Amino acid sequence: MTSGTQEIADKVKASGTSFYSAMRLLPEARREAMFAIYAFCREVDDIADEEAPQPDKQLRLAAWRTEIDRLYDGQPGRPISLALLTPMRDFKLRREDFLAVIDGMEMDATDTIQAPDMATLELYCDRVASAVGRLSVRAFGATEAIADEVAYHLGRALQLTNILRDIDEDAGRGRLYLPRELLKKHGIDSEDLEVIRRHPQLRLVCRDLAAIAKDHFAKAEAAMRQCAKGPMRPARIMGAVYGALLDRLIDWDWQDLTTEIKVPKWRKIWLAIRYGFL
């Protein structure tokens, strides 16, 4: 491991993400690839989330588009893209998936997403989550065509779970990812985020979106069963941990959006053992 890749790995570990434990199961070259992919995603996500004028965010994201072009020309200029160079070549990571992630972050950076229609939410989830999944399954070593189905469904399941967990935090940034169709279905017509947050029918919206996420988890699991078991171990762990989080959210039933809902560390460890080794 080079000093650059070690620095990236240290940053991933320091972030406290459950992603770190799952990726440690991979062989070294694939693990380093995943750490570099994560670092790229974190970098562009931070640009979208930071307090800065929109034009500044757009310029910085555009710079990353140029950097991805440089990566595929074999001339990366940043530590993260340098760490991606060998994985990009060895594991056939696709340019369009990196660009899709940037497109997703640009949706957050350019527009304040509030109650998007379902088609826009689908596009957003594909860009910020399923595109990451498409990069990941290649880094994992999955060679089956259906591995992209795992990425499609698991990416959406994870992102919808994040949305259902982070309603209050997102509202603090002026964002609401709950789809317009479900809000209207349950009689929530206001565009005021504070009114929506406190609406008594909001939990019904969340239940409906949770059911969609559960369906994606089930379809991802079915697709995983058609792939070689070894390369899918990290995906199975991530699916299990986020599936447990979604179950806790459903049990909590969105009674108080300021409550932090998490999976206990001991359960994460058990799930990592169960789905990573058993």
Short mmCIF file of C-alpha atoms in Angstrom, two decimals, residues 6-261:
data_model
loop_
_atom_site.label_atom_id
_atom_site.label_comp_id
_atom_site.label_asym_id
_atom_site.label_seq_id
_atom_site.Cartn_x
_atom_site.Cartn_y
_atom_site.Cartn_z
CA GLN A 6 -2.84 4.48 3.16
CA GLU A 7 -3.89 8.09 3.74
CA ILE A 8 -7.16 7.44 1.90
CA ALA A 9 -7.76 4.25 3.92
CA ASP A 10 -7.11 6.17 7.15
CA LYS A 11 -9.65 8.82 6.14
CA VAL A 12 -12.25 6.14 5.38
CA LYS A 13 -11.64 4.52 8.77
CA ALA A 14 -11.79 7.87 10.58
CA SER A 15 -15.16 8.65 8.97
CA GLY A 16 -16.75 5.97 11.15
CA THR A 17 -18.69 4.50 8.24
CA SER A 18 -19.86 0.88 8.44
CA PHE A 19 -18.57 0.70 4.88
CA TYR A 20 -15.02 0.36 6.28
CA SER A 21 -15.63 -2.95 8.04
CA ALA A 22 -17.33 -4.48 5.00
CA MET A 23 -14.51 -3.44 2.66
CA ARG A 24 -11.83 -4.96 4.89
CA LEU A 25 -13.02 -8.40 3.75
CA LEU A 26 -11.74 -7.75 0.24
CA PRO A 27 -8.29 -8.67 -1.09
CA GLU A 28 -5.86 -5.76 -0.80
CA ALA A 29 -6.07 -4.47 -4.39
CA ARG A 30 -9.86 -4.55 -4.37
CA ARG A 31 -10.02 -3.04 -0.89
CA GLU A 32 -7.81 -0.14 -1.99
CA ALA A 33 -10.04 0.32 -5.05
CA MET A 34 -13.12 0.58 -2.85
CA PHE A 35 -11.44 3.02 -0.46
CA ALA A 36 -10.53 5.22 -3.45
CA ILE A 37 -14.11 5.01 -4.81
CA TYR A 38 -15.44 5.96 -1.37
CA ALA A 39 -12.98 8.86 -1.11
CA PHE A 40 -14.10 10.16 -4.51
CA CYS A 41 -17.76 9.96 -3.51
CA ARG A 42 -17.09 11.65 -0.19
CA GLU A 43 -15.15 14.43 -1.91
CA VAL A 44 -17.91 15.35 -4.36
CA ASP A 45 -20.62 14.88 -1.71
CA ASP A 46 -18.83 17.35 0.56
CA ILE A 47 -18.81 19.87 -2.29
CA ALA A 48 -22.58 19.52 -2.69
CA ASP A 49 -23.23 19.82 1.05
CA GLU A 50 -20.88 22.61 2.02
CA GLU A 51 -21.99 26.17 2.73
CA ALA A 52 -20.85 27.92 -0.43
CA PRO A 53 -22.40 29.85 -3.33
CA GLN A 54 -23.91 27.66 -6.04
CA PRO A 55 -21.53 28.90 -8.75
CA ASP A 56 -18.54 27.87 -6.60
CA LYS A 57 -19.97 24.40 -6.10
CA GLN A 58 -20.66 24.03 -9.80
CA LEU A 59 -17.12 25.09 -10.68
CA ARG A 60 -15.64 22.56 -8.27
CA LEU A 61 -17.85 19.76 -9.56
CA ALA A 62 -16.96 20.75 -13.13
CA ALA A 63 -13.31 20.48 -12.13
CA TRP A 64 -13.98 16.92 -11.03
CA ARG A 65 -15.54 16.16 -14.44
CA THR A 66 -12.31 17.36 -16.02
CA GLU A 67 -10.33 15.27 -13.54
CA ILE A 68 -12.29 12.13 -14.47
CA ASP A 69 -11.44 12.82 -18.12
CA ARG A 70 -7.79 13.14 -17.11
CA LEU A 71 -8.06 9.86 -15.22
CA TYR A 72 -9.30 8.05 -18.33
CA ASP A 73 -6.58 9.71 -20.38
CA GLY A 74 -4.06 8.19 -17.96
CA GLN A 75 -3.02 11.55 -16.50
CA PRO A 76 -4.76 12.01 -13.13
CA GLY A 77 -3.69 15.10 -11.21
CA ARG A 78 -5.22 14.58 -7.75
CA PRO A 79 -4.36 12.03 -5.02
CA ILE A 80 -7.80 10.42 -5.15
CA SER A 81 -7.86 10.05 -8.93
CA LEU A 82 -4.26 8.81 -8.86
CA ALA A 83 -5.42 6.11 -6.43
CA LEU A 84 -8.22 5.26 -8.89
CA LEU A 85 -5.92 4.84 -11.90
CA THR A 86 -4.90 1.21 -11.39
CA PRO A 87 -8.36 0.04 -10.21
CA MET A 88 -9.96 1.83 -13.18
CA ARG A 89 -7.78 -0.17 -15.54
CA ASP A 90 -7.69 -3.48 -13.69
CA PHE A 91 -11.37 -3.68 -12.74
CA LYS A 92 -12.85 -1.90 -15.77
CA LEU A 93 -14.51 0.87 -13.79
CA ARG A 94 -16.68 2.89 -16.17
CA ARG A 95 -16.28 6.60 -16.78
CA GLU A 96 -20.04 7.08 -17.07
CA ASP A 97 -20.56 5.83 -13.52
CA PHE A 98 -18.13 8.35 -12.04
CA LEU A 99 -19.80 11.09 -14.08
CA ALA A 100 -23.24 9.93 -12.93
CA VAL A 101 -22.16 10.38 -9.30
CA ILE A 102 -21.08 13.95 -10.10
CA ASP A 103 -24.43 14.51 -11.88
CA GLY A 104 -26.21 13.43 -8.71
CA MET A 105 -24.18 15.76 -6.54
CA GLU A 106 -24.89 18.55 -8.99
CA MET A 107 -28.61 17.99 -8.43
CA ASP A 108 -28.01 18.80 -4.76
CA ALA A 109 -25.59 21.64 -5.47
CA THR A 110 -27.64 23.36 -8.18
CA ASP A 111 -31.22 22.92 -6.99
CA THR A 112 -32.70 22.69 -3.53
CA ILE A 113 -34.47 19.36 -3.82
CA GLN A 114 -37.88 19.58 -2.19
CA ALA A 115 -40.52 16.88 -2.69
CA PRO A 116 -39.31 15.72 -6.11
CA ASP A 117 -41.63 13.70 -8.29
CA MET A 118 -40.97 9.97 -8.24
CA ALA A 119 -39.14 10.01 -11.59
CA THR A 120 -36.71 12.67 -10.32
CA LEU A 121 -36.16 10.76 -7.08
CA GLU A 122 -35.44 7.62 -9.13
CA LEU A 123 -32.89 9.52 -11.21
CA TYR A 124 -31.30 10.98 -8.11
CA CYS A 125 -31.01 7.58 -6.43
CA ASP A 126 -29.52 6.07 -9.57
CA ARG A 127 -26.86 8.75 -9.74
CA VAL A 128 -25.83 9.07 -6.11
CA ALA A 129 -26.25 5.42 -5.09
CA SER A 130 -26.76 2.86 -7.85
CA ALA A 131 -23.90 4.36 -9.91
CA VAL A 132 -21.67 3.85 -6.86
CA GLY A 133 -22.97 0.29 -6.76
CA ARG A 134 -22.02 -0.26 -10.40
CA LEU A 135 -18.47 0.88 -9.63
CA SER A 136 -18.43 -1.25 -6.48
CA VAL A 137 -19.52 -4.59 -7.94
CA ARG A 138 -16.70 -4.34 -10.47
CA ALA A 139 -14.21 -3.56 -7.71
CA PHE A 140 -15.60 -6.48 -5.69
CA GLY A 141 -14.81 -8.83 -8.59
CA ALA A 142 -18.35 -9.75 -9.62
CA THR A 143 -18.34 -10.79 -13.27
CA GLU A 144 -21.97 -11.75 -13.77
CA ALA A 145 -24.17 -9.42 -15.82
CA ILE A 146 -26.78 -9.54 -13.07
CA ALA A 147 -24.32 -7.85 -10.70
CA ASP A 148 -25.58 -4.57 -12.13
CA GLU A 149 -29.05 -5.58 -10.92
CA VAL A 150 -27.58 -5.86 -7.42
CA ALA A 151 -26.19 -2.34 -7.84
CA TYR A 152 -29.53 -1.03 -9.16
CA HIS A 153 -31.66 -2.39 -6.32
CA LEU A 154 -29.23 -2.23 -3.41
CA GLY A 155 -28.22 1.33 -4.29
CA ARG A 156 -31.83 2.45 -4.23
CA ALA A 157 -32.56 0.53 -1.03
CA LEU A 158 -29.61 2.13 0.78
CA GLN A 159 -30.40 5.63 -0.47
CA LEU A 160 -34.09 5.43 0.43
CA THR A 161 -33.09 4.20 3.90
CA ASN A 162 -30.78 7.21 4.25
CA ILE A 163 -33.61 9.51 3.16
CA LEU A 164 -35.98 7.99 5.72
CA ARG A 165 -33.36 8.30 8.47
CA ASP A 166 -32.27 11.87 7.67
CA ILE A 167 -35.56 13.74 7.16
CA ASP A 168 -34.84 16.21 9.96
CA GLU A 169 -31.18 16.75 9.01
CA ASP A 170 -32.09 17.26 5.34
CA ALA A 171 -34.81 19.73 6.28
CA GLY A 172 -32.15 21.76 8.08
CA ARG A 173 -30.47 22.14 4.69
CA GLY A 174 -33.75 23.07 3.02
CA ARG A 175 -34.11 19.65 1.41
CA LEU A 176 -36.91 17.10 1.34
CA TYR A 177 -36.45 13.91 -0.67
CA LEU A 178 -39.85 12.36 0.08
CA PRO A 179 -41.66 12.06 -3.28
CA ARG A 180 -44.44 14.45 -4.17
CA GLU A 181 -46.81 11.66 -5.19
CA LEU A 182 -46.71 10.04 -1.74
CA LEU A 183 -47.13 13.38 0.04
CA LYS A 184 -50.21 14.18 -2.02
CA LYS A 185 -51.55 10.66 -1.58
CA HIS A 186 -51.67 11.28 2.16
CA GLY A 187 -53.08 14.80 1.93
CA ILE A 188 -49.89 16.80 2.44
CA ASP A 189 -50.08 19.68 -0.04
CA SER A 190 -47.98 22.29 1.76
CA GLU A 191 -44.60 23.39 0.41
CA ASP A 192 -43.51 24.58 3.86
CA LEU A 193 -40.92 22.11 5.19
CA GLU A 194 -41.84 22.84 8.80
CA VAL A 195 -45.51 22.11 8.10
CA ILE A 196 -44.55 18.88 6.33
CA ARG A 197 -42.22 17.79 9.15
CA ARG A 198 -45.00 18.19 11.70
CA HIS A 199 -47.85 16.83 9.60
CA PRO A 200 -49.61 13.91 11.32
CA GLN A 201 -49.77 11.97 8.05
CA LEU A 202 -46.03 12.15 7.41
CA ARG A 203 -45.42 8.75 8.97
CA LEU A 204 -47.79 7.24 6.38
CA VAL A 205 -45.61 8.70 3.62
CA CYS A 206 -42.56 7.22 5.31
CA ARG A 207 -44.21 3.82 5.63
CA ASP A 208 -44.97 3.79 1.92
CA LEU A 209 -41.42 4.76 0.98
CA ALA A 210 -40.08 2.16 3.41
CA ALA A 211 -42.14 -0.49 1.61
CA ILE A 212 -40.50 0.54 -1.66
CA ALA A 213 -37.07 0.28 -0.01
CA LYS A 214 -37.94 -3.18 1.39
CA ASP A 215 -38.85 -4.33 -2.12
CA HIS A 216 -35.48 -3.13 -3.43
CA PHE A 217 -33.69 -4.97 -0.61
CA ALA A 218 -35.52 -8.18 -1.52
CA LYS A 219 -34.73 -7.83 -5.23
CA ALA A 220 -31.08 -7.06 -4.47
CA GLU A 221 -30.85 -10.18 -2.32
CA ALA A 222 -32.41 -12.29 -5.06
CA ALA A 223 -29.89 -10.95 -7.60
CA MET A 224 -27.00 -11.58 -5.18
CA ARG A 225 -27.96 -15.25 -4.98
CA GLN A 226 -27.24 -15.51 -8.71
CA CYS A 227 -23.70 -14.15 -8.25
CA ALA A 228 -20.59 -15.84 -6.88
CA LYS A 229 -20.72 -15.63 -3.10
CA GLY A 230 -17.19 -14.31 -2.44
CA PRO A 231 -17.33 -11.02 -4.37
CA MET A 232 -20.78 -10.28 -2.96
CA ARG A 233 -19.81 -10.52 0.71
CA PRO A 234 -19.37 -6.74 1.18
CA ALA A 235 -22.68 -6.07 -0.58
CA ARG A 236 -24.43 -8.63 1.62
CA ILE A 237 -23.04 -6.99 4.76
CA MET A 238 -24.07 -3.50 3.65
CA GLY A 239 -27.52 -4.81 2.75
CA ALA A 240 -27.87 -6.53 6.12
CA VAL A 241 -26.77 -3.49 8.15
CA TYR A 242 -28.98 -1.06 6.24
CA GLY A 243 -31.84 -3.55 6.25
CA ALA A 244 -31.58 -3.67 10.04
CA LEU A 245 -31.58 0.14 10.12
CA LEU A 246 -34.71 0.26 7.98
CA ASP A 247 -36.41 -2.23 10.31
CA ARG A 248 -35.59 -0.01 13.29
CA LEU A 249 -36.98 3.01 11.46
CA ILE A 250 -40.18 1.13 10.69
CA ASP A 251 -40.51 0.03 14.33
CA TRP A 252 -39.90 3.63 15.50
CA ASP A 253 -42.55 4.78 12.98
CA TRP A 254 -41.11 8.30 12.61
CA GLN A 255 -42.62 9.43 15.92
CA ASP A 256 -40.02 12.15 16.48
CA LEU A 257 -37.83 13.21 13.57
CA THR A 258 -35.14 14.57 15.89
CA THR A 259 -34.48 11.10 17.35
CA GLU A 260 -31.28 9.53 16.03
CA ILE A 261 -31.97 5.96 14.95
#
